[in-house]
């Protein structure tokens, strides 16, 4: 007999009060909606992606640059999941010129890094995925700011790190999920909201 955990859902009450269950696939994701947003850090800088340089960094941008939007107009794809307790599962993609790129996490030289790969975000993800992040409120008193936890490694969040006068997008390990670390604070603004809320 196996001691493997199985997620089930009651589907029918049969004769003689027998309850029938269906097995649910763990960590299955189905795209529910897509939002068009700018991603800002605590300094109100906008995340800009330059795939040709393999670079994603928070930068000061003008309203004119934001109108052109290349590399900074993100699509946040919201998914339904079979395990909703971890937070809202989301994936990010961005248009750069006429190409679409999706955000993913990959291991390089023993360290997890954020990458942007050319392609589309899938509508359905049958299992675990390196493109899914769990959207969580940054603090209980800050409903307009969020942090995004990498779905495949608990305690690992999108953040920024200063490097050569850039604030590069990274994955950062937090010792505790409730730790308030301003480098993980991300505000989502729509195209009508050009400045930080």
PDB file of C-alpha atoms in Angstrom:
ATOM      1  CA  UNK A   1       0.000   0.000   0.000  1.00  0.00           C
ATOM      2  CA  UNK A   2       1.317   3.444  -0.974  1.00  0.00           C
ATOM      3  CA  UNK A   3       1.364   6.432   1.395  1.00  0.00           C
ATOM      4  CA  UNK A   4       1.252   8.941  -1.464  1.00  0.00           C
ATOM      5  CA  UNK A   5      -1.027  11.954  -0.908  1.00  0.00           C
ATOM      6  CA  UNK A   6      -3.905  12.189  -3.377  1.00  0.00           C
ATOM      7  CA  UNK A   7      -6.078  15.291  -3.876  1.00  0.00           C
ATOM      8  CA  UNK A   8      -9.734  14.389  -4.428  1.00  0.00           C
ATOM      9  CA  UNK A   9     -13.056  16.137  -4.836  1.00  0.00           C
ATOM     10  CA  UNK A  10     -16.461  14.740  -3.881  1.00  0.00           C
ATOM     11  CA  UNK A  11     -18.491  14.397  -7.071  1.00  0.00           C
ATOM     12  CA  UNK A  12     -21.544  12.303  -6.275  1.00  0.00           C
ATOM     13  CA  UNK A  13     -23.576  10.911  -3.405  1.00  0.00           C
ATOM     14  CA  UNK A  14     -24.690   7.468  -4.538  1.00  0.00           C
ATOM     15  CA  UNK A  15     -27.071   4.835  -3.335  1.00  0.00           C
ATOM     16  CA  UNK A  16     -26.778   3.716   0.300  1.00  0.00           C
ATOM     17  CA  UNK A  17     -25.138   7.108   0.999  1.00  0.00           C
ATOM     18  CA  UNK A  18     -21.868   6.110  -0.720  1.00  0.00           C
ATOM     19  CA  UNK A  19     -19.779   9.167  -1.526  1.00  0.00           C
ATOM     20  CA  UNK A  20     -17.827   9.013  -4.803  1.00  0.00           C
ATOM     21  CA  UNK A  21     -14.649  10.985  -5.371  1.00  0.00           C
ATOM     22  CA  UNK A  22     -12.688  12.113  -8.420  1.00  0.00           C
ATOM     23  CA  UNK A  23      -8.926  12.481  -8.262  1.00  0.00           C
ATOM     24  CA  UNK A  24      -7.674  16.017  -8.972  1.00  0.00           C
ATOM     25  CA  UNK A  25      -4.385  16.641 -10.656  1.00  0.00           C
ATOM     26  CA  UNK A  26      -2.144  18.666  -8.362  1.00  0.00           C
ATOM     27  CA  UNK A  27      -0.867  22.034  -9.512  1.00  0.00           C
ATOM     28  CA  UNK A  28      -2.890  22.132 -12.723  1.00  0.00           C
ATOM     29  CA  UNK A  29      -3.374  25.657 -14.074  1.00  0.00           C
ATOM     30  CA  UNK A  30      -5.925  27.032 -16.552  1.00  0.00           C
ATOM     31  CA  UNK A  31      -5.746  30.615 -17.849  1.00  0.00           C
ATOM     32  CA  UNK A  32      -8.685  32.660 -16.605  1.00  0.00           C
ATOM     33  CA  UNK A  33      -7.906  36.248 -17.665  1.00  0.00           C
ATOM     34  CA  UNK A  34      -5.100  38.503 -18.867  1.00  0.00           C
ATOM     35  CA  UNK A  35      -4.371  42.000 -17.542  1.00  0.00           C
ATOM     36  CA  UNK A  36      -2.207  44.617 -19.260  1.00  0.00           C
ATOM     37  CA  UNK A  37       0.100  46.269 -16.671  1.00  0.00           C
ATOM     38  CA  UNK A  38       3.345  48.091 -15.964  1.00  0.00           C
ATOM     39  CA  UNK A  39       5.435  46.572 -13.149  1.00  0.00           C
ATOM     40  CA  UNK A  40       6.991  49.124 -10.777  1.00  0.00           C
ATOM     41  CA  UNK A  41       9.405  48.746  -7.900  1.00  0.00           C
ATOM     42  CA  UNK A  42       9.424  50.630  -4.588  1.00  0.00           C
ATOM     43  CA  UNK A  43      11.266  53.531  -6.309  1.00  0.00           C
ATOM     44  CA  UNK A  44       8.443  53.857  -8.879  1.00  0.00           C
ATOM     45  CA  UNK A  45      10.752  52.648 -11.643  1.00  0.00           C
ATOM     46  CA  UNK A  46       9.263  50.571 -14.463  1.00  0.00           C
ATOM     47  CA  UNK A  47      10.469  47.065 -15.353  1.00  0.00           C
ATOM     48  CA  UNK A  48      11.976  47.119 -18.858  1.00  0.00           C
ATOM     49  CA  UNK A  49      12.986  43.949 -20.724  1.00  0.00           C
ATOM     50  CA  UNK A  50      15.732  43.883 -23.354  1.00  0.00           C
ATOM     51  CA  UNK A  51      15.828  40.251 -24.537  1.00  0.00           C
ATOM     52  CA  UNK A  52      18.658  40.861 -27.012  1.00  0.00           C
ATOM     53  CA  UNK A  53      20.865  41.824 -24.035  1.00  0.00           C
ATOM     54  CA  UNK A  54      19.312  39.158 -21.779  1.00  0.00           C
ATOM     55  CA  UNK A  55      18.431  41.977 -19.381  1.00  0.00           C
ATOM     56  CA  UNK A  56      15.388  42.922 -17.295  1.00  0.00           C
ATOM     57  CA  UNK A  57      15.825  45.926 -15.011  1.00  0.00           C
ATOM     58  CA  UNK A  58      13.766  48.592 -13.285  1.00  0.00           C
ATOM     59  CA  UNK A  59      14.421  51.976 -14.900  1.00  0.00           C
ATOM     60  CA  UNK A  60      13.264  55.572 -14.770  1.00  0.00           C
ATOM     61  CA  UNK A  61      11.228  56.129 -17.916  1.00  0.00           C
ATOM     62  CA  UNK A  62       9.466  59.156 -19.359  1.00  0.00           C
ATOM     63  CA  UNK A  63       5.766  59.284 -20.214  1.00  0.00           C
ATOM     64  CA  UNK A  64       6.786  59.366 -23.890  1.00  0.00           C
ATOM     65  CA  UNK A  65       8.825  56.170 -23.496  1.00  0.00           C
ATOM     66  CA  UNK A  66       5.907  54.538 -21.695  1.00  0.00           C
ATOM     67  CA  UNK A  67       3.608  55.376 -24.615  1.00  0.00           C
ATOM     68  CA  UNK A  68       5.880  53.487 -26.993  1.00  0.00           C
ATOM     69  CA  UNK A  69       5.939  50.725 -24.374  1.00  0.00           C
ATOM     70  CA  UNK A  70       8.409  48.372 -26.037  1.00  0.00           C
ATOM     71  CA  UNK A  71       9.666  45.928 -23.415  1.00  0.00           C
ATOM     72  CA  UNK A  72       7.629  47.385 -20.565  1.00  0.00           C
ATOM     73  CA  UNK A  73       3.959  46.668 -21.378  1.00  0.00           C
ATOM     74  CA  UNK A  74       3.456  43.423 -19.489  1.00  0.00           C
ATOM     75  CA  UNK A  75       0.624  40.959 -19.746  1.00  0.00           C
ATOM     76  CA  UNK A  76      -0.172  39.330 -16.426  1.00  0.00           C
ATOM     77  CA  UNK A  77      -1.901  36.022 -17.188  1.00  0.00           C
ATOM     78  CA  UNK A  78      -4.058  34.927 -14.241  1.00  0.00           C
ATOM     79  CA  UNK A  79      -4.723  31.213 -13.839  1.00  0.00           C
ATOM     80  CA  UNK A  80      -7.232  29.058 -11.981  1.00  0.00           C
ATOM     81  CA  UNK A  81      -5.655  26.239 -10.018  1.00  0.00           C
ATOM     82  CA  UNK A  82      -6.480  23.064  -8.151  1.00  0.00           C
ATOM     83  CA  UNK A  83      -4.401  24.317  -5.176  1.00  0.00           C
ATOM     84  CA  UNK A  84      -5.568  27.920  -4.538  1.00  0.00           C
ATOM     85  CA  UNK A  85      -4.111  28.308  -1.035  1.00  0.00           C
ATOM     86  CA  UNK A  86      -0.667  29.410  -2.281  1.00  0.00           C
ATOM     87  CA  UNK A  87      -1.971  32.650  -3.853  1.00  0.00           C
ATOM     88  CA  UNK A  88      -3.188  33.697  -7.296  1.00  0.00           C
ATOM     89  CA  UNK A  89      -1.082  31.874  -9.916  1.00  0.00           C
ATOM     90  CA  UNK A  90       0.163  34.246 -12.623  1.00  0.00           C
ATOM     91  CA  UNK A  91       2.578  34.218 -15.551  1.00  0.00           C
ATOM     92  CA  UNK A  92       4.097  37.249 -17.252  1.00  0.00           C
ATOM     93  CA  UNK A  93       4.744  38.028 -20.892  1.00  0.00           C
ATOM     94  CA  UNK A  94       5.896  41.163 -22.668  1.00  0.00           C
ATOM     95  CA  UNK A  95       5.923  42.489 -26.223  1.00  0.00           C
ATOM     96  CA  UNK A  96       9.241  43.712 -27.589  1.00  0.00           C
ATOM     97  CA  UNK A  97       8.848  45.104 -31.083  1.00  0.00           C
ATOM     98  CA  UNK A  98       6.847  42.425 -32.915  1.00  0.00           C
ATOM     99  CA  UNK A  99       7.799  39.462 -30.693  1.00  0.00           C
ATOM    100  CA  UNK A 100       6.300  38.060 -27.505  1.00  0.00           C
ATOM    101  CA  UNK A 101       8.488  36.864 -24.611  1.00  0.00           C
ATOM    102  CA  UNK A 102       7.447  35.027 -21.442  1.00  0.00           C
ATOM    103  CA  UNK A 103       9.136  35.226 -18.039  1.00  0.00           C
ATOM    104  CA  UNK A 104      10.542  31.994 -16.648  1.00  0.00           C
ATOM    105  CA  UNK A 105      13.062  30.841 -14.065  1.00  0.00           C
ATOM    106  CA  UNK A 106      16.036  28.671 -14.882  1.00  0.00           C
ATOM    107  CA  UNK A 107      19.014  27.327 -13.010  1.00  0.00           C
ATOM    108  CA  UNK A 108      22.377  28.626 -14.156  1.00  0.00           C
ATOM    109  CA  UNK A 109      25.659  27.832 -12.407  1.00  0.00           C
ATOM    110  CA  UNK A 110      23.745  26.556  -9.350  1.00  0.00           C
ATOM    111  CA  UNK A 111      21.676  29.741  -9.007  1.00  0.00           C
ATOM    112  CA  UNK A 112      18.047  30.394 -10.008  1.00  0.00           C
ATOM    113  CA  UNK A 113      17.721  33.302 -12.441  1.00  0.00           C
ATOM    114  CA  UNK A 114      14.893  35.089 -14.255  1.00  0.00           C
ATOM    115  CA  UNK A 115      14.883  34.779 -18.043  1.00  0.00           C
ATOM    116  CA  UNK A 116      12.669  35.936 -20.894  1.00  0.00           C
ATOM    117  CA  UNK A 117      12.160  33.392 -23.658  1.00  0.00           C
ATOM    118  CA  UNK A 118      10.508  34.024 -27.011  1.00  0.00           C
ATOM    119  CA  UNK A 119       7.068  32.460 -27.224  1.00  0.00           C
ATOM    120  CA  UNK A 120       3.537  32.526 -25.871  1.00  0.00           C
ATOM    121  CA  UNK A 121       2.213  31.657 -22.420  1.00  0.00           C
ATOM    122  CA  UNK A 122       0.125  28.439 -22.606  1.00  0.00           C
ATOM    123  CA  UNK A 123      -3.613  28.471 -21.900  1.00  0.00           C
ATOM    124  CA  UNK A 124      -3.433  25.313 -19.784  1.00  0.00           C
ATOM    125  CA  UNK A 125      -0.534  23.978 -17.738  1.00  0.00           C
ATOM    126  CA  UNK A 126      -1.113  20.372 -16.635  1.00  0.00           C
ATOM    127  CA  UNK A 127       1.490  20.301 -13.862  1.00  0.00           C
ATOM    128  CA  UNK A 128       4.348  22.242 -12.308  1.00  0.00           C
ATOM    129  CA  UNK A 129       5.842  25.027 -14.399  1.00  0.00           C
ATOM    130  CA  UNK A 130       8.820  27.363 -14.299  1.00  0.00           C
ATOM    131  CA  UNK A 131       6.647  30.258 -15.559  1.00  0.00           C
ATOM    132  CA  UNK A 132       4.157  30.378 -12.655  1.00  0.00           C
ATOM    133  CA  UNK A 133       4.426  32.817  -9.744  1.00  0.00           C
ATOM    134  CA  UNK A 134       2.009  33.168  -6.848  1.00  0.00           C
ATOM    135  CA  UNK A 135       0.746  36.735  -6.465  1.00  0.00           C
ATOM    136  CA  UNK A 136       0.541  37.700  -2.787  1.00  0.00           C
ATOM    137  CA  UNK A 137      -0.299  40.955  -1.036  1.00  0.00           C
ATOM    138  CA  UNK A 138       2.955  42.647  -0.002  1.00  0.00           C
ATOM    139  CA  UNK A 139       1.681  43.398   3.502  1.00  0.00           C
ATOM    140  CA  UNK A 140      -1.734  43.198   5.139  1.00  0.00           C
ATOM    141  CA  UNK A 141      -1.979  47.015   5.126  1.00  0.00           C
ATOM    142  CA  UNK A 142      -0.759  47.474   1.527  1.00  0.00           C
ATOM    143  CA  UNK A 143      -3.457  46.190  -0.839  1.00  0.00           C
ATOM    144  CA  UNK A 144      -2.011  47.815  -3.985  1.00  0.00           C
ATOM    145  CA  UNK A 145       1.468  46.329  -3.709  1.00  0.00           C
ATOM    146  CA  UNK A 146       2.371  42.699  -4.237  1.00  0.00           C
ATOM    147  CA  UNK A 147       5.160  40.175  -4.095  1.00  0.00           C
ATOM    148  CA  UNK A 148       5.464  37.242  -6.461  1.00  0.00           C
ATOM    149  CA  UNK A 149       6.644  33.882  -5.146  1.00  0.00           C
ATOM    150  CA  UNK A 150       8.175  31.409  -7.583  1.00  0.00           C
ATOM    151  CA  UNK A 151       5.873  28.377  -7.718  1.00  0.00           C
ATOM    152  CA  UNK A 152       8.636  25.765  -7.798  1.00  0.00           C
ATOM    153  CA  UNK A 153      10.609  27.073  -4.821  1.00  0.00           C
ATOM    154  CA  UNK A 154       8.865  28.330  -1.698  1.00  0.00           C
ATOM    155  CA  UNK A 155      10.361  31.479  -0.195  1.00  0.00           C
ATOM    156  CA  UNK A 156      11.879  32.601  -3.531  1.00  0.00           C
ATOM    157  CA  UNK A 157      10.449  35.927  -4.760  1.00  0.00           C
ATOM    158  CA  UNK A 158      10.835  38.291  -7.696  1.00  0.00           C
ATOM    159  CA  UNK A 159      12.965  41.215  -6.500  1.00  0.00           C
ATOM    160  CA  UNK A 160      15.538  43.714  -7.694  1.00  0.00           C
ATOM    161  CA  UNK A 161      19.229  43.946  -6.973  1.00  0.00           C
ATOM    162  CA  UNK A 162      21.598  46.843  -7.632  1.00  0.00           C
ATOM    163  CA  UNK A 163      24.310  45.868 -10.084  1.00  0.00           C
ATOM    164  CA  UNK A 164      26.423  48.310 -12.124  1.00  0.00           C
ATOM    165  CA  UNK A 165      23.945  51.192 -11.578  1.00  0.00           C
ATOM    166  CA  UNK A 166      21.053  48.940 -12.688  1.00  0.00           C
ATOM    167  CA  UNK A 167      18.242  47.511 -10.604  1.00  0.00           C
ATOM    168  CA  UNK A 168      18.138  44.050 -12.180  1.00  0.00           C
ATOM    169  CA  UNK A 169      15.202  41.674 -11.830  1.00  0.00           C
ATOM    170  CA  UNK A 170      16.246  38.643  -9.775  1.00  0.00           C
ATOM    171  CA  UNK A 171      14.872  35.824  -7.653  1.00  0.00           C
ATOM    172  CA  UNK A 172      15.559  36.400  -3.971  1.00  0.00           C
ATOM    173  CA  UNK A 173      15.270  33.903  -1.131  1.00  0.00           C
ATOM    174  CA  UNK A 174      13.507  35.269   1.950  1.00  0.00           C
ATOM    175  CA  UNK A 175      14.033  33.456   5.254  1.00  0.00           C
ATOM    176  CA  UNK A 176      10.356  33.981   6.189  1.00  0.00           C
ATOM    177  CA  UNK A 177       7.368  34.538   3.915  1.00  0.00           C
ATOM    178  CA  UNK A 178       6.049  37.354   6.130  1.00  0.00           C
ATOM    179  CA  UNK A 179       9.373  39.223   6.007  1.00  0.00           C
ATOM    180  CA  UNK A 180       8.966  42.775   4.685  1.00  0.00           C
ATOM    181  CA  UNK A 181      11.699  43.260   2.084  1.00  0.00           C
ATOM    182  CA  UNK A 182      11.199  46.376  -0.047  1.00  0.00           C
ATOM    183  CA  UNK A 183      13.170  44.858  -2.944  1.00  0.00           C
ATOM    184  CA  UNK A 184      10.323  42.348  -3.444  1.00  0.00           C
ATOM    185  CA  UNK A 185       7.583  45.016  -3.496  1.00  0.00           C
ATOM    186  CA  UNK A 186       5.969  45.332  -6.945  1.00  0.00           C
ATOM    187  CA  UNK A 187       3.118  47.645  -7.853  1.00  0.00           C
ATOM    188  CA  UNK A 188       0.962  46.951 -10.894  1.00  0.00           C
ATOM    189  CA  UNK A 189      -0.260  50.004 -12.773  1.00  0.00           C
ATOM    190  CA  UNK A 190      -2.516  50.122 -15.791  1.00  0.00           C
ATOM    191  CA  UNK A 191      -1.895  52.266 -18.846  1.00  0.00           C
ATOM    192  CA  UNK A 192      -4.209  54.934 -17.448  1.00  0.00           C
ATOM    193  CA  UNK A 193      -2.156  55.101 -14.236  1.00  0.00           C
ATOM    194  CA  UNK A 194       1.214  56.304 -15.448  1.00  0.00           C
ATOM    195  CA  UNK A 195       2.591  57.123 -12.016  1.00  0.00           C
ATOM    196  CA  UNK A 196       2.922  55.101  -8.828  1.00  0.00           C
ATOM    197  CA  UNK A 197      -0.219  54.774  -6.711  1.00  0.00           C
TER     198      UNK A 197
END
